[in-house]
Coordinates of C-alpha atoms in Angstrom, one line a residue:
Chain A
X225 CA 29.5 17.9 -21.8
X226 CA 31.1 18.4 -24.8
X227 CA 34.8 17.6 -23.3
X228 CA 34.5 14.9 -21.7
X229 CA 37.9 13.3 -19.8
X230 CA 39.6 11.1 -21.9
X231 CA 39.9 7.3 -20.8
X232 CA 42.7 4.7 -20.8
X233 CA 41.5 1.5 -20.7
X234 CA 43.8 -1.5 -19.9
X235 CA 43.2 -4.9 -20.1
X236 CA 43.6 -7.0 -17.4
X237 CA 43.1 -11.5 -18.1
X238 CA 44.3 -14.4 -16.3
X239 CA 47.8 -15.4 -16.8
X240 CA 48.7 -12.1 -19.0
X241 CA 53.0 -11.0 -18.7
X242 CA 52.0 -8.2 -15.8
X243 CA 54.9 -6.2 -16.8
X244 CA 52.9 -6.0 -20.4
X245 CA 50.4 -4.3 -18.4
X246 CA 52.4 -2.5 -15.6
X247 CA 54.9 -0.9 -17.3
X248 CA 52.5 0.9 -19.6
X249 CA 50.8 1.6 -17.2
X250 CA 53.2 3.5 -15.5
X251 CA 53.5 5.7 -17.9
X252 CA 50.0 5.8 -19.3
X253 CA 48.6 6.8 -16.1
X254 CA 50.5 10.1 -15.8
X255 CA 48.7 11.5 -18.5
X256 CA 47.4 14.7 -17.2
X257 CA 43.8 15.0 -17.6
X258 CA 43.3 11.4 -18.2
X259 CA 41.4 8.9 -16.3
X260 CA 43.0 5.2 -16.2
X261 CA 40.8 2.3 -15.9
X262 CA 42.1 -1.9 -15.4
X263 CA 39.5 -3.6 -17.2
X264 CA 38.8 -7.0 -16.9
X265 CA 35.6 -9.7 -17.2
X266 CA 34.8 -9.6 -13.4
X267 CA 36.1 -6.5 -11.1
X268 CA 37.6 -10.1 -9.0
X269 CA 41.2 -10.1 -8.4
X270 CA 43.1 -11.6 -11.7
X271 CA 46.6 -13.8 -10.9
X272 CA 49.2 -13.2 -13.5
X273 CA 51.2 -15.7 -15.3
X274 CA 53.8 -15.5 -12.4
X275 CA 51.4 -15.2 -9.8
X276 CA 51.1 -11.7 -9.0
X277 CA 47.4 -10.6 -8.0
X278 CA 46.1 -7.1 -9.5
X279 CA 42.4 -5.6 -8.7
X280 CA 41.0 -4.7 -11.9
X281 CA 39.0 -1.2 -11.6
X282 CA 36.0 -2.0 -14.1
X283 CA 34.3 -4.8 -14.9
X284 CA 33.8 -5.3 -19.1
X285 CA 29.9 -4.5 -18.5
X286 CA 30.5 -1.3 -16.6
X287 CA 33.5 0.2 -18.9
X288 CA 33.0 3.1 -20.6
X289 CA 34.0 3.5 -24.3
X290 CA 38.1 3.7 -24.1
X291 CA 39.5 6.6 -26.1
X292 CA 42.7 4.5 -25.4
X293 CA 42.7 0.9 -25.4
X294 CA 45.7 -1.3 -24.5
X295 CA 46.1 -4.8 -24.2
X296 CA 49.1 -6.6 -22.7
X297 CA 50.1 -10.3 -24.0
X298 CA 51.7 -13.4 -21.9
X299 CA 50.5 -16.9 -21.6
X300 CA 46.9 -16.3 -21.0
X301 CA 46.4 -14.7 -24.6
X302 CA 46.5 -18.3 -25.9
X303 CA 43.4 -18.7 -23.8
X304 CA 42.3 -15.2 -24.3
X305 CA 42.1 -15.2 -28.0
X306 CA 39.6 -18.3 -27.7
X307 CA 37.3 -16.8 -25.5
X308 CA 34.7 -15.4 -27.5
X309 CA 33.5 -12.5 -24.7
X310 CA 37.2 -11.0 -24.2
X311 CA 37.8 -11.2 -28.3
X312 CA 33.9 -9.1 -28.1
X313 CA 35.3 -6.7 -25.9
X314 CA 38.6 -6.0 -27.5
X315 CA 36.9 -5.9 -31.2
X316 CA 33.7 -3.5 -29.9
X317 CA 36.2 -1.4 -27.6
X318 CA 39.1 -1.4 -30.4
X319 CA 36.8 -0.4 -33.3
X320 CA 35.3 2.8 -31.8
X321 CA 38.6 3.8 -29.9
X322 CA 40.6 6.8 -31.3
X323 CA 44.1 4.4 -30.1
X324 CA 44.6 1.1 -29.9
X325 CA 48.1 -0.5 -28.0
X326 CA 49.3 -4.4 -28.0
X327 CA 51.8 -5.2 -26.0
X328 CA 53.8 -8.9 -26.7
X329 CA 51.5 -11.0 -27.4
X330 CA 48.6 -8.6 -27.1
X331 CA 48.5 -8.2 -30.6
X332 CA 47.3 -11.3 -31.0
X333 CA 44.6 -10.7 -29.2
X334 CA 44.2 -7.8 -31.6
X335 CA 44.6 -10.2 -34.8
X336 CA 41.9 -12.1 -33.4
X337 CA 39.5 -9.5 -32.8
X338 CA 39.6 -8.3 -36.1
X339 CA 41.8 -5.1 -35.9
X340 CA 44.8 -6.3 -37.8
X341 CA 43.7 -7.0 -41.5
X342 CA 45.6 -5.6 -43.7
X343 CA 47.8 -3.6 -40.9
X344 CA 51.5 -3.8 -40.4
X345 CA 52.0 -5.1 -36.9
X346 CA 54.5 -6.6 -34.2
X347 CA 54.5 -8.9 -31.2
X348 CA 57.0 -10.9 -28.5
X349 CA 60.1 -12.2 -30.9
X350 CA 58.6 -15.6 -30.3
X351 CA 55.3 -15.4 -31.5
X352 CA 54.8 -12.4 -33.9
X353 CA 55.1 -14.8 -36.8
X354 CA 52.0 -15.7 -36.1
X355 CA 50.4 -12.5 -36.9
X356 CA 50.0 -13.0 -40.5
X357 CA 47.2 -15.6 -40.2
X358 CA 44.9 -13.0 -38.6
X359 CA 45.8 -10.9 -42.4
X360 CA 48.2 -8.7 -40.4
X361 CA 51.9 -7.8 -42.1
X362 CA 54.6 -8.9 -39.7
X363 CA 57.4 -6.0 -38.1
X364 CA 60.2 -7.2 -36.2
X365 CA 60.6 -3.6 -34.9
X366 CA 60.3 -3.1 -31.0
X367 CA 57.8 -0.4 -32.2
X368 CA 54.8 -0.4 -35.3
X369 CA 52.6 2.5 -35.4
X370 CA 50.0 1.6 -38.4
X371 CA 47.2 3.9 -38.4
X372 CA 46.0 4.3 -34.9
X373 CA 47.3 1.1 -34.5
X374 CA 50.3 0.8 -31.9
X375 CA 51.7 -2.5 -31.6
X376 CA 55.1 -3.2 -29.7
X377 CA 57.7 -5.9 -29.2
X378 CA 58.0 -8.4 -26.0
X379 CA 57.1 -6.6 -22.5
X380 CA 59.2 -4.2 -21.9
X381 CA 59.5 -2.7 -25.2
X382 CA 55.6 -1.7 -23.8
X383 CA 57.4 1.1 -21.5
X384 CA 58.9 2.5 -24.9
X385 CA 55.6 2.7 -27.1
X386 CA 53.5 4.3 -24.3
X387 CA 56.4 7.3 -24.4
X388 CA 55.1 7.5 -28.0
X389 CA 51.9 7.1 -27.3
X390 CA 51.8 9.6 -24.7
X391 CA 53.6 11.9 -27.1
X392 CA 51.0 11.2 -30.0
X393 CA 48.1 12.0 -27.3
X394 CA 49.8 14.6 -25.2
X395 CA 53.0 16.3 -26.4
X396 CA 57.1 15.4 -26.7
X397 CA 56.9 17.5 -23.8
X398 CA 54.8 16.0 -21.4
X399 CA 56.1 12.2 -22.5
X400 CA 60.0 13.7 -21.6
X401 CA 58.5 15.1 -18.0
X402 CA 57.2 11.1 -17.6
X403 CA 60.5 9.9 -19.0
X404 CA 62.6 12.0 -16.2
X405 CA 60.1 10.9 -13.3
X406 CA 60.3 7.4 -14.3
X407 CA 64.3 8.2 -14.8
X408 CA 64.1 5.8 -17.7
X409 CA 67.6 5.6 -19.3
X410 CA 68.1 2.5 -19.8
X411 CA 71.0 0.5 -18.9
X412 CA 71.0 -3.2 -19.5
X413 CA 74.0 -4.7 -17.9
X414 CA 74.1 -7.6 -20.7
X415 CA 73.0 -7.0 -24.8
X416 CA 70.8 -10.1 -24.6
X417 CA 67.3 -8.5 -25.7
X418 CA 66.3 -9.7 -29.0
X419 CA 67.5 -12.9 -30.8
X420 CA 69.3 -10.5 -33.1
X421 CA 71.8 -9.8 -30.9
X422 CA 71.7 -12.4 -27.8
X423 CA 74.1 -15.4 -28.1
X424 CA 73.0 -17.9 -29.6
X425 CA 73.6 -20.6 -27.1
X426 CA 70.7 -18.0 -24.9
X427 CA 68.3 -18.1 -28.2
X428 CA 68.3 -21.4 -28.5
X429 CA 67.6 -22.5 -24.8
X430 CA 65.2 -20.0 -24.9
X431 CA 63.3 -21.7 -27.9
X432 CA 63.6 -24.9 -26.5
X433 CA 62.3 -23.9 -23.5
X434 CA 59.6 -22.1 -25.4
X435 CA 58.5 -25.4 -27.8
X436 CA 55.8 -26.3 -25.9
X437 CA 53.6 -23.0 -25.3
X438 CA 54.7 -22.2 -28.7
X439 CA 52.7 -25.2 -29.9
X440 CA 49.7 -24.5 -27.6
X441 CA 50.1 -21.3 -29.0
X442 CA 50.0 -21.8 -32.5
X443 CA 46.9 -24.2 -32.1
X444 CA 45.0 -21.4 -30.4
X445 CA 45.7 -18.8 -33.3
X446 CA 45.0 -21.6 -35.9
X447 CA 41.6 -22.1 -34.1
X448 CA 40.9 -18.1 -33.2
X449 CA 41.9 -17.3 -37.2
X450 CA 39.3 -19.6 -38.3
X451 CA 37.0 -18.9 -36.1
X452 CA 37.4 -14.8 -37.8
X453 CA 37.3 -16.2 -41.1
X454 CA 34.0 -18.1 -40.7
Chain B
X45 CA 66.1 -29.9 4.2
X46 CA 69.8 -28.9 3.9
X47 CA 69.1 -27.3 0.8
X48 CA 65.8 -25.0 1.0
X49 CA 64.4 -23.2 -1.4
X50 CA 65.3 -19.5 -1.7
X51 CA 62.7 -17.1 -1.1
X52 CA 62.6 -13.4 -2.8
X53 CA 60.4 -11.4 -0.4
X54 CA 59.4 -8.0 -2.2
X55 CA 57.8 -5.1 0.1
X56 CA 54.6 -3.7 -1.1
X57 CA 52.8 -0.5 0.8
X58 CA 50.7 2.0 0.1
X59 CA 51.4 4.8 -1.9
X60 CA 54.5 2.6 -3.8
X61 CA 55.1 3.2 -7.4
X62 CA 54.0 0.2 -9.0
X63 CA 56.6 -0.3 -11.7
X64 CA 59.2 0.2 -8.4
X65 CA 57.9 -3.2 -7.7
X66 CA 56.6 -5.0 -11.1
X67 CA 59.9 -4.5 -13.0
X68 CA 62.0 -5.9 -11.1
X69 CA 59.0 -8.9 -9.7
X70 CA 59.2 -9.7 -13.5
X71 CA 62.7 -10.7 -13.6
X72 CA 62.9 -11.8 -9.9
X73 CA 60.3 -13.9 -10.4
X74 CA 61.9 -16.0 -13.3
X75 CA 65.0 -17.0 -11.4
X76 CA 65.1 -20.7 -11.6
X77 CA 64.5 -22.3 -8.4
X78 CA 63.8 -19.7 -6.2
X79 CA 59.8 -18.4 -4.3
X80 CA 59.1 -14.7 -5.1
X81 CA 56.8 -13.8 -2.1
X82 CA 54.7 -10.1 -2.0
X83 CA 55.2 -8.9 1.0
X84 CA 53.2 -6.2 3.1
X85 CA 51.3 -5.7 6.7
X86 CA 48.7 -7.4 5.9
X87 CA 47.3 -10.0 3.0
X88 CA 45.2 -6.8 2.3
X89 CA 44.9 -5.6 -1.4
X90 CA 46.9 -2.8 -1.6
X91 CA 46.4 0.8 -3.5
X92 CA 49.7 2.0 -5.0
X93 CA 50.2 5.6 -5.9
X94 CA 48.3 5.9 -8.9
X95 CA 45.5 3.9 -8.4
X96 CA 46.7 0.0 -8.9
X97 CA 45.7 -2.0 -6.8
X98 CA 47.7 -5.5 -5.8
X99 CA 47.3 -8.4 -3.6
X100 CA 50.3 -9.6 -0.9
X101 CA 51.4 -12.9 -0.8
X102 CA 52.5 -12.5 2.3
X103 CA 52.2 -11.0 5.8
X104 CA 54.7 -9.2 7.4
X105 CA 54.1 -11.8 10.6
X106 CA 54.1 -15.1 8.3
X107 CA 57.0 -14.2 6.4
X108 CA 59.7 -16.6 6.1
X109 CA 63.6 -15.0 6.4
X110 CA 64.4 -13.7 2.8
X111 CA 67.4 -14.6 0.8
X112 CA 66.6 -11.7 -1.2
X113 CA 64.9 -8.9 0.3
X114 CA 63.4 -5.8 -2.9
X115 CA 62.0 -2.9 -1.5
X116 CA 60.6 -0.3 -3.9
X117 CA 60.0 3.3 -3.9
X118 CA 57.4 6.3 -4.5
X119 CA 55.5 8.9 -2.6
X120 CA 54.3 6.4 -0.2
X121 CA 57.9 6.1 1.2
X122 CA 57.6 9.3 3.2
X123 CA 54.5 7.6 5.4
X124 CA 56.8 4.0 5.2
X125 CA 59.7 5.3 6.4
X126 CA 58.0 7.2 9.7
X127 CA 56.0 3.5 10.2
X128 CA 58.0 1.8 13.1
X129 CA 56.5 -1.8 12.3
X130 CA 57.4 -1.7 8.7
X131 CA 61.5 0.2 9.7
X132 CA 61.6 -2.7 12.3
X133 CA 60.8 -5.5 9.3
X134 CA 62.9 -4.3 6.6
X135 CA 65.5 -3.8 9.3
X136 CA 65.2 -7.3 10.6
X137 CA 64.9 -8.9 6.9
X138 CA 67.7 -7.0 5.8
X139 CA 70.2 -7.6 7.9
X140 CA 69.4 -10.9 8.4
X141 CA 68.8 -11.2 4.5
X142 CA 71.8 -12.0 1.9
X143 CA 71.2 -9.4 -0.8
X144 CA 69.2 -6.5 0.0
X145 CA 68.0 -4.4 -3.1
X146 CA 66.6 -0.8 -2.9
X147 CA 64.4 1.0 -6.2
X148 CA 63.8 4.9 -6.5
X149 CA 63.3 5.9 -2.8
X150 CA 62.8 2.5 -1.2
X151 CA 67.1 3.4 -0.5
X152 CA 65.4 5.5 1.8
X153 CA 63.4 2.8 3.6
X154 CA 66.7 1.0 3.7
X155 CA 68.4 4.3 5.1
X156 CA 65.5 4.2 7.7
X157 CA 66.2 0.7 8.6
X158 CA 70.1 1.5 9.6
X159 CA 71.3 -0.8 6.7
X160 CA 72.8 2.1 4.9
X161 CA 75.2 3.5 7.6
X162 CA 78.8 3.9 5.9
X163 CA 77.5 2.4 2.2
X164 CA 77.3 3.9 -0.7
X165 CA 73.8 4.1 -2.4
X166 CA 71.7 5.5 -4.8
X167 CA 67.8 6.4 -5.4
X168 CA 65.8 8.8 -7.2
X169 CA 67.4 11.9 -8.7
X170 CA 65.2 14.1 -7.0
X171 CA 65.5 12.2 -3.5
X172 CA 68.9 10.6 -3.3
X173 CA 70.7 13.2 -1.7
X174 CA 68.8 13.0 1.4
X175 CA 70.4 9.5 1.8
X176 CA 73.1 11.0 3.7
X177 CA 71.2 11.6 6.6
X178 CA 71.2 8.4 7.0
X179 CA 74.6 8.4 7.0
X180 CA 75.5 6.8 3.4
X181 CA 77.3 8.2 0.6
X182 CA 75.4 9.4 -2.7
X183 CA 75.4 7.9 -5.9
X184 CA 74.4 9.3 -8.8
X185 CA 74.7 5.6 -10.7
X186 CA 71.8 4.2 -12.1
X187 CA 73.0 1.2 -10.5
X188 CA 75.1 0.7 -7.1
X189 CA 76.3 -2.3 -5.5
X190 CA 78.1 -2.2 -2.0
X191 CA 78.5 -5.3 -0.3
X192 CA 75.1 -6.8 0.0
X193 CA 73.4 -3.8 -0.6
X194 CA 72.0 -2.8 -4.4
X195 CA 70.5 0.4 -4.9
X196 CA 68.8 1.5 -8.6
X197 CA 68.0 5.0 -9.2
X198 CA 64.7 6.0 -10.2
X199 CA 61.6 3.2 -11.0
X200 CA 63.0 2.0 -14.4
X201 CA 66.4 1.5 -12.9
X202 CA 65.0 -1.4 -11.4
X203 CA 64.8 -3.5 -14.2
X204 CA 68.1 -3.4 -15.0
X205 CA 69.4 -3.7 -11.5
X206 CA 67.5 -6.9 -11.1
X207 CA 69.1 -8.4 -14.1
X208 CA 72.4 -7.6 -12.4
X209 CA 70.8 -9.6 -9.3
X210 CA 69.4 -12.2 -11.1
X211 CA 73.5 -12.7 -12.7
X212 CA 74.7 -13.0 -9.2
X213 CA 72.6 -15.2 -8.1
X214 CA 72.3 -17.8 -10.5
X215 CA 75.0 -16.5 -12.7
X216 CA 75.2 -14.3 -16.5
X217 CA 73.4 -17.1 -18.8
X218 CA 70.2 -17.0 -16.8
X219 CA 69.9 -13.3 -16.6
X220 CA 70.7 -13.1 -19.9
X221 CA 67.7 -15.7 -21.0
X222 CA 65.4 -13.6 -18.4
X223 CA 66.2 -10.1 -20.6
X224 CA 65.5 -12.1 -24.1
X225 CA 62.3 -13.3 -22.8
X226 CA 61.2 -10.0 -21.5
X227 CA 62.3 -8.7 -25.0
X228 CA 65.1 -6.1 -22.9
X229 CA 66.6 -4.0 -25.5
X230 CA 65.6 -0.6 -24.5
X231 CA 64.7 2.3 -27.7
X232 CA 63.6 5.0 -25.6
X233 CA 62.5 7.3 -28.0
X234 CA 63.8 10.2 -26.8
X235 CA 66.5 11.4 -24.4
X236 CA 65.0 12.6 -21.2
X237 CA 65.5 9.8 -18.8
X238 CA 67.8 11.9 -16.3
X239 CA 68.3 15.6 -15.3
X240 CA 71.6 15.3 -16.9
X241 CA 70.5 15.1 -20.5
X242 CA 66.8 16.1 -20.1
X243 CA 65.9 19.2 -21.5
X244 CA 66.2 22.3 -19.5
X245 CA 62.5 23.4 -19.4
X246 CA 61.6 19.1 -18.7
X247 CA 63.8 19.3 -15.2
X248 CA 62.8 22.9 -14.5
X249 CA 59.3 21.9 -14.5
X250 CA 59.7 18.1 -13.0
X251 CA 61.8 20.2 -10.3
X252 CA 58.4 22.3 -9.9
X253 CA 55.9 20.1 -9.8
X254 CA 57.5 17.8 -7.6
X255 CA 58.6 20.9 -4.5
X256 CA 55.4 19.9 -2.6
X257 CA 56.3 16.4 -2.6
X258 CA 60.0 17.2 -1.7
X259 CA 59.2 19.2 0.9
X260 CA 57.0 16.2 2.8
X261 CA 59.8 13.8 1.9
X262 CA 62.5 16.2 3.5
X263 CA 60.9 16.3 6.7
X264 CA 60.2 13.2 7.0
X265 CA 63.5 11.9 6.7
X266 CA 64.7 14.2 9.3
X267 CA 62.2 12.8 11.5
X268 CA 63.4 9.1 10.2
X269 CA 66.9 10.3 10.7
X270 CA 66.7 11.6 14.0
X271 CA 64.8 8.1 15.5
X272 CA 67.5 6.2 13.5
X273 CA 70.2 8.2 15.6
X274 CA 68.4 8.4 19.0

């Protein structure tokens, strides 16, 4: 066939933010003509880091090239980025795909897999830092299109790339129709979302509540950078 | 115990919009001190409307009483709200429940239940009006609070409804922690998110593609409506 139906493929690991992967995927999967696929090691049920269960579709032997691949962040990327079949998966699947999405931390599953170097790219507030040691530039915008490299802020900034995404892949027309049918206009009820503008009493618990995974984390990237390197 | 701990139960069935559910899970399931439990029929996996599948936590027989009892929307609401067992549980958990909180047409499932009768509540733009045969009073808010009772307009709403939730339970500091960490500082990137300000030719065609749907959903609130009365 010479047209073939275009494939999303999400990634789906243990202890990943599922809102990195749902709320893309709510948009993601509305793409007409699309097929959608939750990709994961196993086709076994995957918990997430707060302990929701999601059924992947595809295991990573059975998936089929992605023409869109998108991979969510959250805890389980420090483990992630250390395992040396998912980093396989995302750099074979990321190189031949025509789009590549991170989510959060996702993209530093992307940094490890090779897909950053030399690309401008951004990542959870907490963690994008980091992003420099796999050769990537760091953005502290919610969204960093580099190339066909999309790379978004924490979670739910995930729901606003795949809009653009969509609209790269399908039309400003077809991402508004998803836009209305989600009815996504947003109304926080605090202005809290980014240590820009959150007070800084909430930043700094935050952090301190953040210390340890960010130390876990920053040993894992250390380790997955060198491991790119060598 | 004088003191238990609270437990979140969210309702998951088939046919449910999954971000109906996952948004708000992700901030619900943060609250300090509380369960979040995944509630449905049967500790089944379950195939939401576009094809994602999840896991319960919980059955509908081994549930414990909620404190907080979430119950989402989509196009599997119309087969939900015409399903005696699950009307008779989310009429027994609400009521018995101290907060209830409705998403996109899961208001209707609360409608269904009785818990709506003389409250004002909201839903889905293209479903919400239907709520008054179940005797409540429309809103057109994306978010609406009446006693116990919160209703959130369409999917997306949801996330900002349960960080309204979350700051009356446990009070503005933690819900304002919960949005940094989920990076909450919404850029859509463009204005479509309700028929007010969408384009003309987005709504006309949402409006289109979603008679068939309407038309299901229509008559089977009638049919809810008229069981609800008898």
């Amino acid at each position: 066939m010479s047209n073939p139906q275009p494939v999303a493929g999400l990634l789906l690991f243990p202890g990943l933010t599922q809102l990195d992967l749902t709320g893309p995927y709510e948009v993601i999967a509305r793409l007409p003509g699309w097929r959608t696929e939750i990709v994961a090691k196993t086709i076994a049920p995957v918990k997430t880091d707060r302990g929701l269960v999601i059924t992947p579709s595809v295991s990573f032997a059975d998936a089929p090239p992605f023409d869109l691949l998108v991979v969510p962040g959250g805890p389980g990327t420090d483990d992630a980025i250390l395992d040396a079949e998912t980093v396989e998966f995302v750099r074979r699947q990321g190189e031949a795909a025509q789009h590549v999405f991170g989510i959060c931390t996702g993209s530093l599953l992307l940094g490890a897999a090779g897909l950053l170097r030399g690309r401008r790219a951004g990542g959870h507030w907490a963690a994008r830092d980091l992003l420099t040691q796999f050769g990537a530039e760091v953005s502290d915008a919610r969204m960093t299109k580099d190339g066909k490299i999309y790379t978004a802020g924490g979670v739910t900034s995930g729901i606003d790339m795949a809009l653009r995404v969509v609209a790269d892949l399908a039309g400003e027309d077809v991402a508004m129709g998803i836009q209305l049918q989600i009815e996504y206009d947003p109304e926080p009820p605090f202005n809290a979302g980014t240590p820009f503008v959150a007070p800084a009493a909430v930043v700094e618990r935050a952090r301190t509540a953040g210390a340890a995974r960010r130390a876990i984390r920053a040993a894992a990237v250390e380790t997955a950078a060198s491991r790119l390197r060598s």
